[in-house]
Amino acid sequence: MKPAKKQTASDNRSTYLETVKSTVPDEDVSYFNGAEILIKTLTDIGVDTVFGYPGGAVLPIYDQLFDCHDINHYLIRHEQAGTHAADGYARATGKAGVVLATSGPGGTNTVTGIATAAMDSIPLVVLTGQVPTGVIGNDAFQEADIVGITRPITKHSYLVRDVNELEHCLREAFHIATSGRPGPVLVDLPKDMLNTEGRYTGKKTVQIPSYKPTTQGHYTQIAKAAKMLSEAKKPLIYAGGGVILGEAWEELTAMAERHNIPVTTTLMGLGGFPETKSQSLGMLGMHGTWYANMAISDCDVLLCVGARFDDRVTGRLDGFSQNSRKIHIDIDPSSIGKNVPTEVPIVGDVKQVLPVMDKMIKSPSIDEWWDQIHTWQKEHPLKVPKADDKIYPQHMVKMISEITHGNAIVVTDVGQHQMWAAQHYQYNHPRSWISSGGLGTMGYGFPAAIGAAIACPDRDVVCITGDGGFQMSSYELMTAVEYKIPIKIALMNNSCLGMVRQWQQLFYKNRTSYSVFGKNNPDFVKMAECYGAVGMRATTPAEMRDVLEKAMKIDDGPVMMDFRVVETENCYPMVPSGAALDEMVESDEEAQK
């Protein structure tokens, strides 16, 4: 007798599709071409915003968009920027961002944006055109195996080979992108599938037998964690981006306040715990606060909530929080124990786990622990240069925080300005900080700010960027001008790649190899004006305040503010490469010892 055939994922999917077909009466089925099915499905799911760039393989979709009034399509100037814009939209709203690109180079241009979203667990649905199914694999014009190229950086992907599966693929894509640990999903659309007629059922239920994320934490594990926290002498909560993604900021704040436990956040967790609260220690890690890094190094119980022990947080692993017992809550089981051993692992949705744990905790007696933290805070505050007639980057960020009352959505590129923005803007609201954390993508900030501003038209959006990163996506000024998107671009102009120059100064004997622009930078005010945007410049603190106050009143398009900051200023505190968190340096002199 032949052994029974092992059931595969493909078999499961075929079974599911047959079930869908059998449960939808024929009279409830409509027939449309693939492009119509795609638009109807997106509309039914609730998609109202798409960032895209047309091309031959997706022309059937664009023909449908011509008469579509339910979806706002934003024509970006490069597919990478479109993916970043969709990413910014997703971070600002919690909904899946959607980007549409044509085949070949259109698809490959989305790769950096997909990788950025994957590293930071951002829900995206990337729709790419593909050559007709009959010529796939023949090196046809503008053909690229985008599913294969992006497989390592997507949560899931589809190549639609049957138009009758298109609707279900799309519904699954959005479900997978937004549930469990969020992430990007790619749907590749051969052109013949967009022109072929197929079934549209309108069936909203999504059932994927092989995909069922765990949301309820194990009760016994939660009880163990609560007991450990109740008995702690030096407890600390380390909160990551999962608090934002899981919309658990209220639960985290309630627990920390009720039991008076200090909280430090990662770069991705900024805004997940209000920095005006007395329990806040600010950000930890490579450029975190002195007291946050010392607290994590000296605590006896560490509760990690929705973070992944990234190397920029831990520093040298064998020196990370050596004296603590660790509790780790995460919806992704693969993140637990991957980098740092954990005594109490809890797989589940932080929003559901935290209230259960909160009720079990008996508030620990930790007055001496707070005395120690307050001493660190007093002796090692974040250092800000004394004010003079120059613009220091720290003062620039603090002034933006003051003028916006800490209520703006702050979007950054990557580098020194990113760290200063993380340190000196006061984040009191979730989804107010948007930045590329895991991948560290230069050129991300401005297009992501476009997505955030479109998503939240009632909020101020400030893009704090550097002269290096901004030039990687400056062409999107045309997009912002065309759609009158009122982004305030605060350009920290130090005529160099600041973080690269800092490392070269401190660790490469000041050999600034190809990191200094000098006088080769463009005139950013004229650049803005040539696109039709407003350009302003400031070289002194008084001019900076005047420029900021004027810019915040402009609401009919983007404003470029060129702030000429001190070129040699470095970002501290800093944990040098290969050092532990408690081996921070706070000045050039310390770093060069």
XYZ file of C-alpha atoms in Angstrom:
593
model
C 0.000 0.000 0.000
C 1.344 3.413 -0.910
C 1.841 5.808 2.007
C -0.646 8.647 2.278
C 0.460 11.795 0.497
C 1.733 14.449 2.886
C -0.506 17.505 2.837
C 1.305 20.678 1.750
C 0.582 24.384 2.164
C -0.492 24.418 -1.481
C -2.988 21.631 -0.763
C -4.330 23.586 2.217
C -4.764 26.649 0.042
C -6.555 24.696 -2.690
C -8.884 23.210 -0.074
C -9.574 26.681 1.322
C -10.345 28.118 -2.110
C -12.719 25.235 -2.890
C -14.425 25.897 0.468
C -14.821 29.574 -0.405
C -16.313 28.693 -3.778
C -18.710 26.167 -2.276
C -19.940 28.552 0.457
C -20.737 31.421 -1.876
C -23.943 30.870 -3.830
C -23.620 31.351 -7.582
C -26.150 34.174 -7.527
C -23.811 36.136 -5.170
C -20.815 35.786 -7.483
C -19.967 38.536 -9.964
C -17.485 38.446 -12.812
C -15.012 41.203 -13.626
C -11.569 41.460 -15.114
C -8.634 41.230 -12.726
C -8.004 44.985 -12.554
C -11.646 45.572 -11.591
C -11.473 42.788 -9.001
C -8.365 44.361 -7.500
C -9.957 47.804 -7.136
C -13.223 46.370 -5.786
C -11.350 44.272 -3.231
C -9.146 47.151 -2.080
C -12.215 49.347 -1.672
C -14.065 46.610 0.211
C -11.114 46.142 2.570
C -11.172 49.872 3.320
C -8.103 51.041 1.427
C -8.437 54.743 0.689
C -4.823 55.666 -0.106
C -2.355 54.208 -2.602
C 1.113 55.493 -3.479
C 2.200 54.522 -6.965
C 3.951 55.056 -10.277
C 2.464 53.756 -13.538
C 4.081 51.518 -16.119
C 3.109 49.125 -18.885
C 2.368 46.048 -16.757
C -0.041 47.898 -14.436
C -1.861 50.045 -16.997
C -5.090 48.013 -16.573
C -5.077 48.989 -12.875
C -4.421 52.643 -13.665
C -7.268 52.609 -16.184
C -9.586 51.523 -13.368
C -8.178 54.135 -11.000
C -9.044 56.848 -13.534
C -12.740 56.597 -12.594
C -12.309 55.398 -9.003
C -13.511 57.906 -6.390
C -13.007 55.733 -3.313
C -9.222 55.464 -3.509
C -6.884 58.447 -3.476
C -3.843 57.688 -5.594
C -0.701 59.749 -4.989
C 1.773 59.886 -7.860
C 5.224 59.701 -6.320
C 8.426 60.293 -8.286
C 10.252 57.048 -7.481
C 8.972 53.661 -6.368
C 11.389 53.496 -3.420
C 9.983 56.781 -2.120
C 6.471 55.448 -2.717
C 7.219 52.460 -0.500
C 8.626 54.777 2.199
C 5.514 56.970 1.909
C 3.269 53.918 2.378
C 5.451 52.952 5.351
C 5.026 56.413 6.911
C 1.274 56.194 6.336
C 1.202 52.810 8.088
C 3.226 53.982 11.095
C 1.030 57.057 11.528
C -2.265 55.143 11.336
C -1.647 51.487 12.217
C -3.317 50.519 8.927
C -1.530 48.748 6.108
C 0.191 51.093 3.698
C -0.256 50.291 0.000
C 2.178 50.918 -2.844
C 1.710 50.109 -6.516
C 4.634 49.636 -8.920
C 5.067 48.263 -12.405
C 7.117 45.200 -13.361
C 10.898 44.909 -13.587
C 12.636 48.082 -12.354
C 9.395 49.317 -10.817
C 9.315 46.304 -8.541
C 13.024 46.230 -7.834
C 12.900 49.908 -6.838
C 10.635 48.951 -3.930
C 13.190 46.571 -2.383
C 14.841 49.014 0.053
C 11.444 50.216 1.234
C 10.247 46.648 1.766
C 13.392 45.797 3.739
C 12.928 48.935 5.852
C 9.366 47.899 6.711
C 10.369 44.297 7.384
C 13.076 45.273 9.875
C 10.662 47.502 11.813
C 7.593 45.203 11.504
C 5.500 47.682 9.518
C 2.361 46.470 7.685
C 2.656 47.051 3.947
C 0.955 45.537 0.933
C 3.165 45.955 -2.130
C 1.395 45.460 -5.460
C 3.754 44.880 -8.382
C 3.033 44.356 -12.046
C 4.495 41.346 -13.798
C 4.901 40.251 -17.414
C 2.166 37.928 -18.751
C 2.243 34.394 -17.328
C 3.089 32.882 -20.718
C 6.487 34.610 -20.841
C 7.490 34.486 -17.167
C 10.994 33.048 -17.019
C 11.868 34.032 -20.588
C 13.694 37.265 -19.708
C 10.856 39.267 -21.192
C 11.024 43.059 -21.350
C 10.860 44.543 -17.840
C 10.699 41.126 -16.196
C 12.169 40.506 -12.738
C 11.505 37.709 -10.272
C 10.326 40.142 -7.610
C 8.841 37.358 -5.458
C 12.214 35.618 -5.396
C 14.148 38.844 -4.865
C 12.027 39.929 -1.903
C 11.382 36.528 -0.294
C 13.876 37.151 2.570
C 12.340 40.555 3.395
C 8.601 39.878 3.119
C 6.309 38.223 5.607
C 4.591 36.457 2.721
C 4.237 36.865 -1.055
C 1.938 35.828 -3.891
C 2.342 35.376 -7.636
C -1.212 35.373 -8.983
C -1.539 32.716 -11.706
C -5.323 32.304 -11.570
C -7.549 35.372 -11.710
C -10.149 33.486 -9.628
C -7.660 33.537 -6.733
C -6.905 37.242 -6.948
C -9.576 38.436 -4.520
C -8.622 35.849 -1.904
C -4.912 36.569 -2.304
C -5.541 40.244 -1.660
C -7.681 39.630 1.406
C -5.099 37.227 2.796
C -2.320 39.707 2.076
C -3.918 42.422 4.201
C -4.754 39.966 6.976
C -1.200 38.640 7.125
C 0.372 42.109 6.887
C -1.611 43.518 9.815
C -1.978 40.567 12.197
C 0.495 38.880 14.526
C 3.855 40.553 14.110
C 3.083 42.967 11.246
C 5.182 43.113 8.120
C 5.240 43.633 4.356
C 3.395 41.302 1.967
C 3.944 41.390 -1.785
C 1.368 40.511 -4.453
C 2.796 40.077 -7.963
C 0.237 40.641 -10.732
C 0.898 39.302 -14.257
C -0.631 41.590 -16.842
C -2.814 38.886 -18.403
C -4.389 38.246 -14.969
C -5.439 41.900 -14.880
C -7.181 41.620 -18.251
C -8.780 38.173 -17.726
C -12.306 37.843 -16.355
C -12.705 36.068 -13.014
C -14.891 35.551 -9.930
C -15.555 38.242 -7.329
C -17.408 36.998 -4.245
C -17.188 39.839 -1.742
C -16.557 37.205 0.940
C -14.757 39.028 3.769
C -13.854 36.090 6.021
C -10.207 35.048 5.819
C -9.242 31.568 7.003
C -5.623 30.467 6.796
C -5.280 27.138 8.613
C -1.490 27.324 8.824
C -1.383 30.898 10.134
C -2.746 31.499 13.624
C -0.635 33.925 15.704
C -0.772 33.414 19.469
C -2.353 36.410 21.177
C -3.266 35.123 24.651
C -0.212 34.770 26.854
C 0.193 31.616 28.947
C -1.431 32.281 32.340
C 1.216 30.416 34.352
C 4.027 32.305 32.649
C 2.301 35.630 33.300
C 1.897 34.686 36.962
C 5.617 33.838 37.196
C 6.505 37.200 35.705
C 4.179 39.070 38.069
C 5.691 37.304 41.084
C 9.205 38.144 39.888
C 8.305 41.836 39.493
C 6.541 41.925 42.878
C 9.690 40.651 44.612
C 12.131 42.842 42.655
C 14.325 45.411 44.364
C 15.410 47.052 41.099
C 12.761 46.406 38.421
C 12.867 48.041 34.994
C 10.510 47.999 32.002
C 12.210 48.020 28.592
C 9.532 48.910 26.006
C 9.950 48.574 22.254
C 8.097 49.177 19.023
C 5.688 46.348 19.829
C 3.973 48.679 22.303
C 3.152 51.005 19.397
C 2.324 48.266 16.889
C 0.168 46.465 19.449
C -1.521 49.720 20.559
C -0.675 48.881 24.169
C 0.504 52.316 25.302
C -2.407 52.827 27.719
C -1.874 49.414 29.307
C 1.867 50.021 29.674
C 1.359 53.483 31.171
C -1.240 52.243 33.630
C 0.982 49.408 34.868
C 4.126 51.524 35.205
C 2.280 54.289 37.072
C 0.344 51.956 39.349
C 3.480 50.144 40.514
C 5.911 53.076 40.074
C 8.279 51.036 37.890
C 10.809 52.958 35.757
C 10.422 52.688 31.977
C 12.977 53.064 29.208
C 12.041 52.876 25.546
C 13.873 51.848 22.406
C 14.187 54.088 19.365
C 11.110 52.390 17.881
C 9.212 52.618 21.173
C 9.392 56.411 21.512
C 5.930 57.757 22.321
C 4.797 54.415 23.720
C 5.294 55.829 27.224
C 4.840 59.578 27.859
C 8.159 61.260 28.578
C 6.457 63.743 30.912
C 5.753 60.878 33.335
C 8.087 60.638 36.304
C 8.726 56.961 35.528
C 10.239 57.775 32.111
C 13.995 57.364 31.708
C 13.936 58.207 28.008
C 15.645 56.146 25.342
C 18.286 53.493 26.018
C 21.014 52.108 23.784
C 23.924 53.446 21.758
C 22.801 57.080 22.091
C 20.397 56.592 24.975
C 20.422 58.511 28.243
C 23.147 57.770 30.787
C 20.601 56.878 33.465
C 18.585 54.549 31.215
C 21.702 52.604 30.266
C 22.926 52.444 33.855
C 19.486 51.326 35.042
C 19.356 48.469 32.566
C 22.895 47.488 33.544
C 22.074 47.449 37.272
C 18.452 46.231 37.458
C 17.590 42.864 38.995
C 14.378 42.169 37.011
C 14.038 43.340 33.401
C 10.627 43.245 31.733
C 11.011 43.477 27.950
C 7.747 44.467 26.261
C 7.579 44.165 22.474
C 11.289 44.622 21.765
C 13.890 42.328 20.232
C 17.163 43.037 22.084
C 18.659 44.737 19.035
C 22.437 45.170 19.034
C 22.071 48.965 19.140
C 20.217 48.483 22.435
C 22.313 45.793 24.071
C 25.841 46.903 23.224
C 28.284 44.072 23.889
C 26.059 41.090 24.637
C 28.199 39.527 27.364
C 28.032 42.831 29.244
C 24.279 43.388 28.862
C 22.183 43.528 32.055
C 24.197 40.745 33.637
C 22.545 40.897 37.067
C 18.930 40.733 35.955
C 16.376 37.990 35.481
C 14.558 38.648 32.241
C 10.911 38.505 31.227
C 10.138 38.852 27.526
C 6.649 39.491 26.082
C 6.435 39.280 22.307
C 3.866 38.116 19.766
C 6.668 36.637 17.647
C 8.088 33.515 19.340
C 11.193 33.637 17.136
C 12.238 36.919 18.782
C 12.303 35.421 22.272
C 15.697 34.080 23.300
C 17.216 34.886 19.893
C 19.780 37.356 21.212
C 19.474 37.291 25.006
C 18.457 34.301 27.207
C 15.104 34.791 28.947
C 13.954 33.263 32.235
C 10.235 33.877 31.626
C 9.169 33.889 27.949
C 5.595 34.980 27.221
C 4.296 34.637 23.667
C 1.279 36.855 23.142
C -0.181 40.232 22.241
C 1.227 42.836 24.659
C -2.135 44.603 24.776
C -3.748 41.454 26.128
C -0.880 40.275 28.342
C -0.113 43.510 30.225
C -3.540 44.002 31.912
C -3.492 40.404 33.175
C 0.023 40.846 34.550
C -0.824 44.244 36.029
C -3.575 42.774 38.217
C -1.230 40.097 39.572
C 1.615 42.411 40.585
C 1.984 43.538 44.179
C 3.736 46.896 43.966
C 7.375 46.377 44.962
C 9.142 48.553 47.546
C 11.827 50.266 45.471
C 12.567 53.635 47.107
C 16.309 52.933 47.210
C 16.253 52.041 43.513
C 14.610 55.348 42.682
C 17.156 57.181 44.828
C 19.923 55.644 42.730
C 18.184 56.550 39.454
C 17.604 60.128 40.584
C 21.294 60.412 41.447
C 22.246 59.256 37.953
C 19.756 61.713 36.434
C 21.193 64.590 38.460
C 24.848 63.743 37.775
C 24.487 62.775 34.101
C 21.690 64.695 32.362
C 21.584 64.950 28.587
C 24.198 67.588 27.829
C 23.249 70.636 25.781
C 25.855 73.212 24.679
C 25.659 76.674 26.169
C 23.687 79.038 23.972
C 25.582 81.539 21.843
C 25.120 83.045 18.407
C 25.448 79.666 16.652
C 22.747 77.071 15.974
C 23.490 73.854 17.843
C 21.587 70.744 16.701
C 20.308 70.059 20.231
C 18.870 73.590 20.490
C 17.232 73.193 17.094
C 15.345 70.049 18.167
C 14.387 71.518 21.546
C 13.026 74.635 19.862
C 10.946 72.543 17.459
C 9.581 70.628 20.464
C 8.756 73.896 22.225
C 7.050 75.556 19.248
C 4.998 72.457 18.385
C 4.250 71.836 22.089
C 5.456 68.268 21.627
C 2.345 67.457 19.579
C 3.811 67.094 16.089
C 4.545 63.918 14.191
C 8.337 63.897 13.897
C 9.817 61.999 10.955
C 13.568 61.600 10.492
C 16.210 60.247 8.199
C 19.167 58.388 9.688
C 22.266 59.781 11.368
C 23.184 62.343 14.007
C 20.001 64.352 13.475
C 17.962 61.181 14.096
C 19.622 60.632 17.468
C 19.316 64.279 18.523
C 15.639 64.211 17.517
C 15.157 61.070 19.610
C 16.939 62.604 22.609
C 15.633 66.170 22.721
C 12.060 66.163 21.380
C 9.575 65.264 24.099
C 7.408 62.360 22.897
C 4.172 62.105 24.835
C 1.898 60.531 22.233
C 2.054 57.242 20.319
C 2.595 57.266 16.558
C 4.369 60.632 16.881
C 7.851 59.299 16.036
C 8.540 57.835 12.587
C 12.040 56.712 11.711
C 13.915 53.839 10.088
C 15.315 51.868 13.017
C 16.437 48.397 12.033
C 17.663 49.030 8.486
C 18.801 52.618 9.033
C 17.686 53.837 5.611
C 18.950 57.210 4.452
C 16.445 58.912 2.163
C 13.559 57.496 4.205
C 12.521 60.601 6.125
C 11.013 62.969 3.568
C 8.826 60.471 1.663
C 7.740 58.864 4.965
C 6.730 62.343 6.127
C 4.607 62.690 2.993
C 2.796 59.464 3.906
C 2.321 60.572 7.518
C 1.000 63.994 6.504
C -1.509 62.452 4.101
C -2.601 60.027 6.813
C -2.974 62.715 9.498
C -3.966 66.017 7.852
C -5.025 67.456 11.219
C -1.529 67.146 12.759
C 1.681 69.067 12.202
C 4.324 66.925 10.513
C 7.961 67.948 10.900
C 10.641 66.130 8.920
C 13.937 66.539 10.768
C 16.565 65.530 8.262
C 20.205 65.938 7.348
C 21.736 67.396 4.226
C 22.964 63.918 3.246
C 19.747 61.941 3.693
C 17.487 64.622 2.245
C 19.340 64.644 -1.062
C 18.554 60.936 -1.512
C 14.833 61.729 -1.932
C 14.670 65.483 -2.530
C 12.851 64.928 -5.843
C 9.704 64.163 -3.831
C 9.402 67.926 -3.288
C 7.426 67.780 -6.535
C 4.954 65.342 -4.966
C 4.540 67.483 -1.843
C 4.028 70.617 -3.948
C 1.585 68.964 -6.360
C -0.671 67.741 -3.558
C -0.080 70.782 -1.292
C 1.178 68.638 1.558
C 2.154 70.993 4.417
C 5.308 69.265 5.654
C 7.831 71.347 7.579
C 11.310 70.188 6.518
C 13.850 71.068 9.216
C 17.166 70.514 7.474
C 20.128 70.125 9.833
C 22.775 71.431 7.452
C 26.282 70.627 8.697
C 27.862 70.125 5.250
C 28.773 66.497 5.930
C 27.541 62.989 6.657
C 27.492 63.786 10.364
C 27.494 60.341 11.965
C 30.096 59.014 9.543
C 32.281 62.065 10.200
C 31.874 61.596 13.975
C 33.073 57.999 13.811
C 35.939 58.946 11.530
C 36.961 61.698 13.937
C 36.804 59.490 17.028
C 37.974 56.116 15.747
C 39.836 56.762 12.458
C 42.237 59.541 13.522
C 39.988 62.229 12.047
C 40.578 60.934 8.506
C 37.290 62.213 7.085
C 37.310 60.060 3.978
C 34.494 61.151 1.592
C 32.138 62.258 4.371
C 32.502 66.052 4.141
C 30.555 67.977 1.482
C 32.139 71.335 2.241
C 30.843 73.963 -0.162
C 29.493 71.371 -2.616
C 26.032 71.293 -1.075
C 23.264 72.855 -3.155
C 21.434 75.981 -2.090
C 18.505 74.233 -0.409
C 16.354 77.369 -0.357
C 16.675 77.751 -4.127
C 16.102 74.012 -4.530
C 12.790 74.308 -2.694
C 11.782 77.376 -4.668
C 12.538 75.772 -8.030
C 9.992 73.051 -7.190
C 7.454 75.667 -6.108
C 7.908 75.196 -2.359
C 8.749 77.823 0.247
C 12.413 78.062 1.241
C 13.852 79.762 4.334
C 17.276 79.894 5.957
C 18.587 80.535 9.469
C 22.149 80.948 10.681
C 21.489 82.226 14.227
C 19.144 81.097 17.042
C 17.048 84.260 16.665
C 16.620 83.645 12.938
C 15.797 79.995 13.648
C 12.909 80.902 15.951
C 11.562 83.390 13.420
C 11.789 80.844 10.589
C 10.083 78.119 12.646
C 7.232 80.376 13.743
C 6.606 81.537 10.176
C 6.837 78.019 8.750
C 4.311 76.568 11.166
C 1.695 79.010 9.871
C 2.026 77.860 6.243
C -0.516 75.157 5.446
C -0.758 75.016 1.646
C 2.433 73.129 0.818
C 5.894 72.111 2.007
C 8.367 74.476 3.652
C 12.127 73.913 3.494
C 13.996 75.360 6.502
C 17.751 75.331 5.959
C 19.338 75.535 9.433
C 23.086 76.046 9.312
C 24.169 74.162 12.415
C 27.608 73.832 14.030
C 29.460 71.489 11.691
C 31.708 69.767 14.234
C 29.137 69.011 16.942
C 29.034 65.350 17.988
C 26.181 63.289 19.439
C 26.516 62.075 23.048
C 26.136 59.994 25.166
C 27.544 57.264 22.979
C 28.291 53.590 23.514
C 31.343 52.866 21.337
C 31.273 49.793 19.107
C 32.134 46.676 21.119
C 31.467 48.352 24.485
C 28.829 47.508 27.089
C 26.021 49.928 27.957
C 27.704 50.991 31.196
C 30.822 51.984 29.225
C 29.250 55.096 27.702
C 31.258 58.174 26.802
C 29.928 61.718 27.066
C 32.546 63.786 25.249
C 35.159 63.732 22.508
C 37.873 63.533 25.143
C 36.398 60.399 26.734
C 35.815 58.758 23.354
C 39.409 59.267 22.233
C 41.017 57.820 25.365
